[in-house]
CSV table of C-alpha atoms and ligand atoms in Angstrom, one decimal:
chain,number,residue,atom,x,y,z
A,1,UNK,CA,4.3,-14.5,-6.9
A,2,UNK,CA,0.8,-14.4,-5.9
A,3,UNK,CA,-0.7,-12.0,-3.1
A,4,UNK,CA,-4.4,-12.4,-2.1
A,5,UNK,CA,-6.3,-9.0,-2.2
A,6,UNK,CA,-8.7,-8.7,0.6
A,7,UNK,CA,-11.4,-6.1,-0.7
A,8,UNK,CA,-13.6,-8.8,-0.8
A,9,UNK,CA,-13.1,-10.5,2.5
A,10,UNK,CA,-14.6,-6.9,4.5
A,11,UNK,CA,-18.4,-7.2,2.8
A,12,UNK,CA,-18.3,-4.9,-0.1
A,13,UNK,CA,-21.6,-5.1,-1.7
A,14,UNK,CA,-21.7,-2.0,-3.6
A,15,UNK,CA,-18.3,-2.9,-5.2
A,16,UNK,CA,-18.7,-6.4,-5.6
A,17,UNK,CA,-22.5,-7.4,-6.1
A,18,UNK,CA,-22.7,-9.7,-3.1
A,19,UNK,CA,-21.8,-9.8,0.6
A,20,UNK,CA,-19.2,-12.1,2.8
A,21,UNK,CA,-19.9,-12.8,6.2
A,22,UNK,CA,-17.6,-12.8,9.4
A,23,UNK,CA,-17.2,-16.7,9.4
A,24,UNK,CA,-16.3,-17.2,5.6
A,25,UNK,CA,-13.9,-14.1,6.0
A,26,UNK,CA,-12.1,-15.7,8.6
A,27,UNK,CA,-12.0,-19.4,7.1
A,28,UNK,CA,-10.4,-17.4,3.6
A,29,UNK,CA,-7.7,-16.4,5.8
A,30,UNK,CA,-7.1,-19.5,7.7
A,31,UNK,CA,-6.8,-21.3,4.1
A,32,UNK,CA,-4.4,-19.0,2.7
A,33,UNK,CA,-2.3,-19.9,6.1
A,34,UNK,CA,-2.3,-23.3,4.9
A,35,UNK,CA,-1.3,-22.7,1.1
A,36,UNK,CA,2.0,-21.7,-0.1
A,37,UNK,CA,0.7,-17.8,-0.4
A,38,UNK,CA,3.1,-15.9,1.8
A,39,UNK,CA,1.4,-12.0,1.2
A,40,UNK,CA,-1.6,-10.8,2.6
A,41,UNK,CA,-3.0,-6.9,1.1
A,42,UNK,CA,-5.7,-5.1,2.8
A,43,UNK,CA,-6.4,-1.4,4.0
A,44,UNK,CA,-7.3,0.6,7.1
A,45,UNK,CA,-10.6,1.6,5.4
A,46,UNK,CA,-11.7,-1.6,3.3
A,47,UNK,CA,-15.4,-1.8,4.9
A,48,UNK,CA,-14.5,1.0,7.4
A,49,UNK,CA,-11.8,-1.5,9.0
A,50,UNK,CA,-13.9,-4.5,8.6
A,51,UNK,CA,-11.4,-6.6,6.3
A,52,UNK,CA,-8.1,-5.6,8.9
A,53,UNK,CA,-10.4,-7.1,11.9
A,54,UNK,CA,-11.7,-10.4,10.0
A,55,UNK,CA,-7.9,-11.0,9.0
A,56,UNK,CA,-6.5,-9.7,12.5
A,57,UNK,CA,-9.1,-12.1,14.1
A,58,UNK,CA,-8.3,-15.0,11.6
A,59,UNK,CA,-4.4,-14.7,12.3
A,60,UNK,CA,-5.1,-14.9,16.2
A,61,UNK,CA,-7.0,-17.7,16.0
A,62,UNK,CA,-5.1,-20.2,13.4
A,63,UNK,CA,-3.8,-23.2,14.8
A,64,UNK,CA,-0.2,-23.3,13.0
A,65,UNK,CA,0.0,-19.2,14.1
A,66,UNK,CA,0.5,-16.3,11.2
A,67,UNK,CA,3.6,-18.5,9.9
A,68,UNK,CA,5.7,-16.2,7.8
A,69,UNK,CA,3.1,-14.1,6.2
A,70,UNK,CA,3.6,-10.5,5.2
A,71,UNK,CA,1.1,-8.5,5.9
A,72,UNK,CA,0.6,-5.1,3.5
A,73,UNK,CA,-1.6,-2.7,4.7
A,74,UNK,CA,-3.0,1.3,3.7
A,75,UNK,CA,-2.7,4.2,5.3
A,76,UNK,CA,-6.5,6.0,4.8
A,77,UNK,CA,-7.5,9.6,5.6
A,78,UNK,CA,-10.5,9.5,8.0
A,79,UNK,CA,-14.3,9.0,6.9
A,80,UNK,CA,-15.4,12.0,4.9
A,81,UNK,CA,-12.2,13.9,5.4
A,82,UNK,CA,-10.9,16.9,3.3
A,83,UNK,CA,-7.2,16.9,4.4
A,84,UNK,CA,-4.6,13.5,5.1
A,85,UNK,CA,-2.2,15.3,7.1
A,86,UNK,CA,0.8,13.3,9.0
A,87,UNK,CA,-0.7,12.8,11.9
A,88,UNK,CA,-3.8,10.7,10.6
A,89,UNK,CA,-0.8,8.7,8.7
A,90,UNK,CA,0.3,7.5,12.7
A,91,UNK,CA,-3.5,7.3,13.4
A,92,UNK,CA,-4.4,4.9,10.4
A,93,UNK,CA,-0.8,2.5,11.2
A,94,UNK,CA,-2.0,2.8,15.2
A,95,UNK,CA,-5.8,1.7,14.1
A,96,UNK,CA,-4.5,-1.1,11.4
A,97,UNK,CA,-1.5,-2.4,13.8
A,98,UNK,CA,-4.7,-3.1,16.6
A,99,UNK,CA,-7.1,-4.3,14.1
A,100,UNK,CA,-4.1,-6.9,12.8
A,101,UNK,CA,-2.8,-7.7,16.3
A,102,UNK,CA,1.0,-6.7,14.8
A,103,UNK,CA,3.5,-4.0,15.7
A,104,UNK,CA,4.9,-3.2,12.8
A,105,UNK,CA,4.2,-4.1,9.0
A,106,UNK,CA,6.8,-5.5,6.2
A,107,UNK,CA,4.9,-3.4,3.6
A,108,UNK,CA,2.5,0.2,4.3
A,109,UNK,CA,1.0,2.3,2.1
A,110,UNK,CA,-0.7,5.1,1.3
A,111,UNK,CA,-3.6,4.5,-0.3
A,112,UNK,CA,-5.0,6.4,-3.6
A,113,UNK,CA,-3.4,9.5,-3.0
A,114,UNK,CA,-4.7,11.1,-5.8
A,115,UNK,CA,-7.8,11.8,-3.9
A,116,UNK,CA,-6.1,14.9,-2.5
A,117,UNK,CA,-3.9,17.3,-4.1
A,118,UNK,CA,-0.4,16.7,-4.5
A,119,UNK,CA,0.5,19.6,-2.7
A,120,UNK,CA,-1.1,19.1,0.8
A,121,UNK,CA,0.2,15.6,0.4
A,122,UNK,CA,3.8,16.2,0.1
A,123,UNK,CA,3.9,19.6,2.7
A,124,UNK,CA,6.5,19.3,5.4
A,125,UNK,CA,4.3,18.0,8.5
A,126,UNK,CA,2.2,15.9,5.8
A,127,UNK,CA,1.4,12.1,4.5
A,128,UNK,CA,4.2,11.7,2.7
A,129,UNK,CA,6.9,12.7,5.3
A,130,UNK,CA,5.1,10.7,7.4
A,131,UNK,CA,5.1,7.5,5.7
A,132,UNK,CA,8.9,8.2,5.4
A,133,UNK,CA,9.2,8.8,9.1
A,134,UNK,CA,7.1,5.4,10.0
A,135,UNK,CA,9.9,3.8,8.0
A,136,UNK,CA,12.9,5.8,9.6
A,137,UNK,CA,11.3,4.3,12.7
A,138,UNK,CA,11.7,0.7,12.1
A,139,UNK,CA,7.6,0.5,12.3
A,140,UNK,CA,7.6,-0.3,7.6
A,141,UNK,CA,10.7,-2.5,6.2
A,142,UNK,CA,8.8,-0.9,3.0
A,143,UNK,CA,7.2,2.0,2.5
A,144,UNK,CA,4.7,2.2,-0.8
A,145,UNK,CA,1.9,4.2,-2.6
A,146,UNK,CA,-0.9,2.8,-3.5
A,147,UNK,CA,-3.5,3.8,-6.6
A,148,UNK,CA,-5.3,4.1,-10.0
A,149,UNK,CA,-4.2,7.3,-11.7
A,150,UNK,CA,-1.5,7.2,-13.5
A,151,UNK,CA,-0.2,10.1,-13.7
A,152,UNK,CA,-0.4,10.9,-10.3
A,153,UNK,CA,1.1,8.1,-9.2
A,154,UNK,CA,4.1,9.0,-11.6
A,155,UNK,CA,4.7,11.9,-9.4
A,156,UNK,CA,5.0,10.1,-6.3
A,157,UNK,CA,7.4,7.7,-8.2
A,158,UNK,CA,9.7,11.0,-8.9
A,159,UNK,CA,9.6,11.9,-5.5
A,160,UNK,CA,12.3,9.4,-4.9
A,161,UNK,CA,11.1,8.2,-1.4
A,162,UNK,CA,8.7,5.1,-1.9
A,163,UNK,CA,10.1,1.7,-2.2
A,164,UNK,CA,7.0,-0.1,-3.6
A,165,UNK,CA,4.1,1.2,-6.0
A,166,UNK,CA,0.7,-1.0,-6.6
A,167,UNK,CA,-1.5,-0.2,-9.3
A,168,UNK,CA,-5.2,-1.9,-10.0
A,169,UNK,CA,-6.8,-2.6,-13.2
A,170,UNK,CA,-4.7,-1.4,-16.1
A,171,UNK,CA,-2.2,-3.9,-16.6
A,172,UNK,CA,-4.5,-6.8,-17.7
A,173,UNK,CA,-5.2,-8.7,-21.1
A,174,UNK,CA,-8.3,-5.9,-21.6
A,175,UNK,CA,-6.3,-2.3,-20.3
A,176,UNK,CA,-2.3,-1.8,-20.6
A,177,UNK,CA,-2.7,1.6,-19.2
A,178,UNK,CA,0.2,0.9,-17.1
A,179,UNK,CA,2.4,-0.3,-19.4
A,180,UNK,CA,5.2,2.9,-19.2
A,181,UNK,CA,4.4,3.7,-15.6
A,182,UNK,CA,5.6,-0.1,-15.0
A,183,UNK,CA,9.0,0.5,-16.6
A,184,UNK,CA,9.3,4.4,-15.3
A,185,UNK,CA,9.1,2.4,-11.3
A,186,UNK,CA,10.8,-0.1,-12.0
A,187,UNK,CA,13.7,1.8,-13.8
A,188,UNK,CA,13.4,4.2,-10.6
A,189,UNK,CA,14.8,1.2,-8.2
A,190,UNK,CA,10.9,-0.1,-6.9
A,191,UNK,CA,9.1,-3.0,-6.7
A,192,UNK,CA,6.0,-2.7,-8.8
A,193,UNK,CA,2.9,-4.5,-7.3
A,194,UNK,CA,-0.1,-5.3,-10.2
A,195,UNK,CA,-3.8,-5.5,-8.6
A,196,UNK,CA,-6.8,-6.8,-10.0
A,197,UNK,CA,-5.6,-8.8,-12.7
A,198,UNK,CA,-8.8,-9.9,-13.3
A,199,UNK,CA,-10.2,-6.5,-14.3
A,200,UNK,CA,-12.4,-6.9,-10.6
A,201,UNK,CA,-13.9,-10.0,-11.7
A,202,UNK,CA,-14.8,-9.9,-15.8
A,203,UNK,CA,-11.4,-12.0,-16.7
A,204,UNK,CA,-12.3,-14.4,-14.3
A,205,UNK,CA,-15.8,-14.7,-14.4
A,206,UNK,CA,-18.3,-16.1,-17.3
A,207,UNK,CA,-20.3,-13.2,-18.9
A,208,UNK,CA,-23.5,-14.2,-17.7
A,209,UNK,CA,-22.1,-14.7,-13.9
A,210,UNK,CA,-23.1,-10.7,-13.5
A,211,UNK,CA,-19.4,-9.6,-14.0
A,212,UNK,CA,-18.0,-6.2,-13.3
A,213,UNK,CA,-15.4,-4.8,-15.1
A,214,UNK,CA,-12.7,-2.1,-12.9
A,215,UNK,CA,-15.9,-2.0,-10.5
A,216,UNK,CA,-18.5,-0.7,-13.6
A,217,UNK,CA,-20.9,-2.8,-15.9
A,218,UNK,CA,-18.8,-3.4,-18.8
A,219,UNK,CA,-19.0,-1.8,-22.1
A,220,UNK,CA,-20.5,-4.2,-25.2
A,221,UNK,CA,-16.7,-4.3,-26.6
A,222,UNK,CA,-15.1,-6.1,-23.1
A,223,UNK,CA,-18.6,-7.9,-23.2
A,224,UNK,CA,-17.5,-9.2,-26.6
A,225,UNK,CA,-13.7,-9.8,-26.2
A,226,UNK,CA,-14.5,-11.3,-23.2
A,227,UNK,CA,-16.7,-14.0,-24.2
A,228,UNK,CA,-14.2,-14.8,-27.1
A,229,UNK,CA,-11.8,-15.3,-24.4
A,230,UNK,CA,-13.1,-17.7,-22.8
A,231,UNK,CA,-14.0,-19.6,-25.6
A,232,UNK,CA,-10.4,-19.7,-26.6
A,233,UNK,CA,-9.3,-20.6,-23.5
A,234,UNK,CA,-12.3,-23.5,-23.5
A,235,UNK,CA,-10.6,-24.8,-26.7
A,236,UNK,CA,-7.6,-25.2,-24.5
A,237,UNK,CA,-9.8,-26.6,-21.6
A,238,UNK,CA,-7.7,-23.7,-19.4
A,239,UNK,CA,-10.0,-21.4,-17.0
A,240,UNK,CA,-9.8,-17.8,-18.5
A,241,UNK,CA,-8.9,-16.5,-14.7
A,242,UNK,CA,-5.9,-18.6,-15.1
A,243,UNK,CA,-4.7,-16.7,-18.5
A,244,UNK,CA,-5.6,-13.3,-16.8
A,245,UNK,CA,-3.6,-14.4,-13.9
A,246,UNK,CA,-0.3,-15.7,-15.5
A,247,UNK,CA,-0.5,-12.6,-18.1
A,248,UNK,CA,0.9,-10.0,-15.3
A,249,UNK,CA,2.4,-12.8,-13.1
A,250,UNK,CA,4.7,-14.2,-16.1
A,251,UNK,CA,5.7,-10.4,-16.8
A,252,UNK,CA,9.6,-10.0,-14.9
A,253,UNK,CA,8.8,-6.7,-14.3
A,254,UNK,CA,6.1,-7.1,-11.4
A,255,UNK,CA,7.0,-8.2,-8.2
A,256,UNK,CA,3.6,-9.7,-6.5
A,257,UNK,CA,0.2,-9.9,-8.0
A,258,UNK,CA,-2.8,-9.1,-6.2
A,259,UNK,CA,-6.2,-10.9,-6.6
A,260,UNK,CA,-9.0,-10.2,-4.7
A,261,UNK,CA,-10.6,-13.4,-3.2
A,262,UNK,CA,-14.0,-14.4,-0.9
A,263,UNK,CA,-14.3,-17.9,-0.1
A,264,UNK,CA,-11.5,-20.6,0.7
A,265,UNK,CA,-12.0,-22.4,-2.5
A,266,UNK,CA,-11.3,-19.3,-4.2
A,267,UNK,CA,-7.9,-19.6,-2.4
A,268,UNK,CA,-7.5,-23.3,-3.8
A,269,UNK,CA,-8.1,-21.7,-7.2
A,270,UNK,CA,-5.6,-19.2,-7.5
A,271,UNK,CA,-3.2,-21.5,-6.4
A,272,UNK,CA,-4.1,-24.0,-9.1
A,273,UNK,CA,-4.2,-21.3,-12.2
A,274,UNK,CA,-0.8,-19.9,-11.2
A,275,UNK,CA,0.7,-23.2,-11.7
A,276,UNK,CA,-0.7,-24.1,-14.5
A,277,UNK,CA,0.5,-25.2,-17.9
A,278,UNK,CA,-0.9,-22.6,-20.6
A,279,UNK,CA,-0.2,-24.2,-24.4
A,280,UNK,CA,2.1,-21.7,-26.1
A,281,UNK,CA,-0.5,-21.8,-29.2
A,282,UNK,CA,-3.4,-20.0,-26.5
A,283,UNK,CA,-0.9,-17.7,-25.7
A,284,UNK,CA,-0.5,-17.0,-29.4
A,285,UNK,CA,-3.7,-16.9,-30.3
A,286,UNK,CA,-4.6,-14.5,-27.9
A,287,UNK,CA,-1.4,-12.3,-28.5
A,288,UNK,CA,-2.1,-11.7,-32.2
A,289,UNK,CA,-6.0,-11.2,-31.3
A,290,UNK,CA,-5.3,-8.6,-28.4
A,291,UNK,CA,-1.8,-7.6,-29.6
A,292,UNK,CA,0.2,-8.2,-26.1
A,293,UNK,CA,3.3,-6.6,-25.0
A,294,UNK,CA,6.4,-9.4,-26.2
A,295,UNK,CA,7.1,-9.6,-22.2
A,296,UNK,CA,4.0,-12.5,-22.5
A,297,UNK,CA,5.7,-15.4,-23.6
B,1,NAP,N1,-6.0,1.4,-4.6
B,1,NAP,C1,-5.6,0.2,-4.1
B,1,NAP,O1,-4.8,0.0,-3.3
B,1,NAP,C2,-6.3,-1.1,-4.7
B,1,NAP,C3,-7.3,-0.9,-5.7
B,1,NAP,C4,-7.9,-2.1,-6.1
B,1,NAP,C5,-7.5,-3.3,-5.6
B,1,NAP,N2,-6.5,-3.4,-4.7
B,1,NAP,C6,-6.1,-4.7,-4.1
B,1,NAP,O2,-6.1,-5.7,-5.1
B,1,NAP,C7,-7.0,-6.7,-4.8
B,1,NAP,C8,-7.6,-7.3,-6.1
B,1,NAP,O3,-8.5,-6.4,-6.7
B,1,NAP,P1,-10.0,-6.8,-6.8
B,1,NAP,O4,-10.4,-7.8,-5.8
B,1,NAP,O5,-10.8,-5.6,-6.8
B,1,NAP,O6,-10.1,-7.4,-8.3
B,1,NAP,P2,-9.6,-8.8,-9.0
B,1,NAP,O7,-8.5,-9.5,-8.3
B,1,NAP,O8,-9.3,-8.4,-10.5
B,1,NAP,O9,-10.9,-9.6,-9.1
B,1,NAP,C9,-11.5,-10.1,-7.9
B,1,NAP,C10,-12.8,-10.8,-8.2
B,1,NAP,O10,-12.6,-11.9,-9.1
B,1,NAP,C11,-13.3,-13.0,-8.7
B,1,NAP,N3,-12.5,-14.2,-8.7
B,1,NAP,C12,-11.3,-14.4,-8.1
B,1,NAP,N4,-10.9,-15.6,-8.4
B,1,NAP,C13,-11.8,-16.2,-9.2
B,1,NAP,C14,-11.9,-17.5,-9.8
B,1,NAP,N5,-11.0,-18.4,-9.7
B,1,NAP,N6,-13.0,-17.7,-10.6
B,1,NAP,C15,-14.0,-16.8,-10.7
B,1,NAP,N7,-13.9,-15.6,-10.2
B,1,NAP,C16,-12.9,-15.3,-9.4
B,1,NAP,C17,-13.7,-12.8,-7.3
B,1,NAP,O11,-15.1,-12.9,-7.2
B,1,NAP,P3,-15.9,-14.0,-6.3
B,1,NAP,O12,-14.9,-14.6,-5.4
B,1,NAP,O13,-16.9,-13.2,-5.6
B,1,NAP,O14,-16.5,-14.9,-7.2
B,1,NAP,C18,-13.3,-11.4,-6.9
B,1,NAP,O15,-14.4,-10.6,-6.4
B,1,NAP,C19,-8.0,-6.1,-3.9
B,1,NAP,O16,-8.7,-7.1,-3.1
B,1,NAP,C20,-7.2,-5.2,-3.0
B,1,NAP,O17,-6.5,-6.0,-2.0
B,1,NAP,C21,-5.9,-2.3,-4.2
């Protein structure tokens, strides 16, 4: 199951090397209405709010209505903040629920975590109890963290309270990072949520295309195994984004993928690649080249 990522769709052009404007935002959203994608990410602070109001305004205004989407959204502290107590929690679900035009959400989290101390974030009268209240509440069906590092995000695991955890970057054909903190979730009862399986835009894109790889320039060695990648996958006249794609969405252990998209046609894509037939000799070729995990089949 796919889920469209929706960095992107707010105008990042520091992350992403180009802009999106308003109108294309909106239409992105209006096509993924139309497709069979059913699950919609974004956060309170993707371009200060920018990506919650483009989709908030693009669910109002589609003809068919929202549909049955599910809508996952992050809880962020406020600009240039230094604490996340509970209370900013309610304020980032109050702020997101307006921008969104909903009153509750299937799926909230709280988002990278890591960039406070462990401590502050699991005080009595702090994030965490929050998110735990909001759910208590009936205002989350699910409540979920959000984040990069590892290790930190195998502490919130242990604290026993999240349903859902969603990790970028590190469980792709290049970076396996995530490997054990995939099993450790899942053996812990949650749904594990895999973002940015195209490494933010390297496993999709040709080398030349100005790719970035987990948001950087990318180092001579990706540069390298990239471009072999795509020429295998040119042999087998399949796009190397669909490879990328169906690595973490063929592995039974992840719930949802997340892929970041900017235009409607990008939608149309992503529908196409996870369908796709990928010859079992690709996939062997690339297993022995890159030596993937024997859940790739
Ligand atoms: N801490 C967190 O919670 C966290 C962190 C990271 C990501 N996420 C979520 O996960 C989502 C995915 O991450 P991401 O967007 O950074 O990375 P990604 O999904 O690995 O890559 C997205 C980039 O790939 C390119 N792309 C997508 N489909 C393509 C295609 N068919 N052909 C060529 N290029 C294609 C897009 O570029 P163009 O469309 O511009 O060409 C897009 O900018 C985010 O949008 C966000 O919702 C969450």
């Amino acid at each position: 199951m796919v889920c469209v990522g929706t960095s992107p769709l707010g105008g990042l052009p520091t992350i992403y090397g180009y802009d999106v404007e308003a109108g294309q935002a909106v239409a992105t959203i209006r096509r993924v209405l139309e497709s069979p994608i059913d699950f919609i990410d974004t956060s309170n602070e993707y371009a200060n709010g920018e990506s919650e109001r483009r989709i908030g305004e693009a669910l109002r205004s589609a003809a068919g209505g929202p549909g049955n989407v599910v809508l996952a959204t992050k809880a962020d502290p406020a600009l240039w903040a230094t604490e996340f107590p509970g209370s900013r929690v309610r304020e980032s679900f109050r702020e997101s629920t307006e921008r969104l035009g909903v009153d509750r959400f299937e799926v909230f989290y709280l988002h990278d975590p890591e960039r406070f101390d462990f401590g502050h974030m699991t005080a009595p009268g702090g994030a965490v109890e929050a998110m735990v209240q909001l759910r208590t509440d009936g205002l989350a069906t699910a409540i979920g963290v959000a984040g990069g590092d590892i290790s930190e995000m195998r502490r919130y695991v242990d604290l026993g309270v999240f349903d859902v955890i969603l990790n970028h970057n590190q469980y792709t054909l290049l970076d396996r990072s995530a490997d054990a903190l995939i099993d450790h979730a899942v053996n812990a009862g949650l749904s594990f949520i895999n973002a940015a399986p195209y490494a933010s835009g390297m496993l999709a894109k040709q080398v030349s295309a100005r790719p970035r790889y987990q948001y950087r320039a990318p180092s001579p060695e990706i540069v390298r195994t990239t471009a072999w990648l795509h020429q295998e996958c040119a042999r087998f006249h399949v796009p190397l984004a669909a490879l990328a794609l169906q690595f973490s969405t063929r592995d039974p252990r992840i719930s949802s993928t997340v892929v970041g998209v900017s235009a409607p046609e990008r939608v149309d894509e992503l529908v196409e690649n996870e369908q796709r037939e990928i010859p079992s000799e690709l996939w062997d070729s690339v297993r022995e080249r890159l030596v993937l995990p024997p859940t790739v089949t």
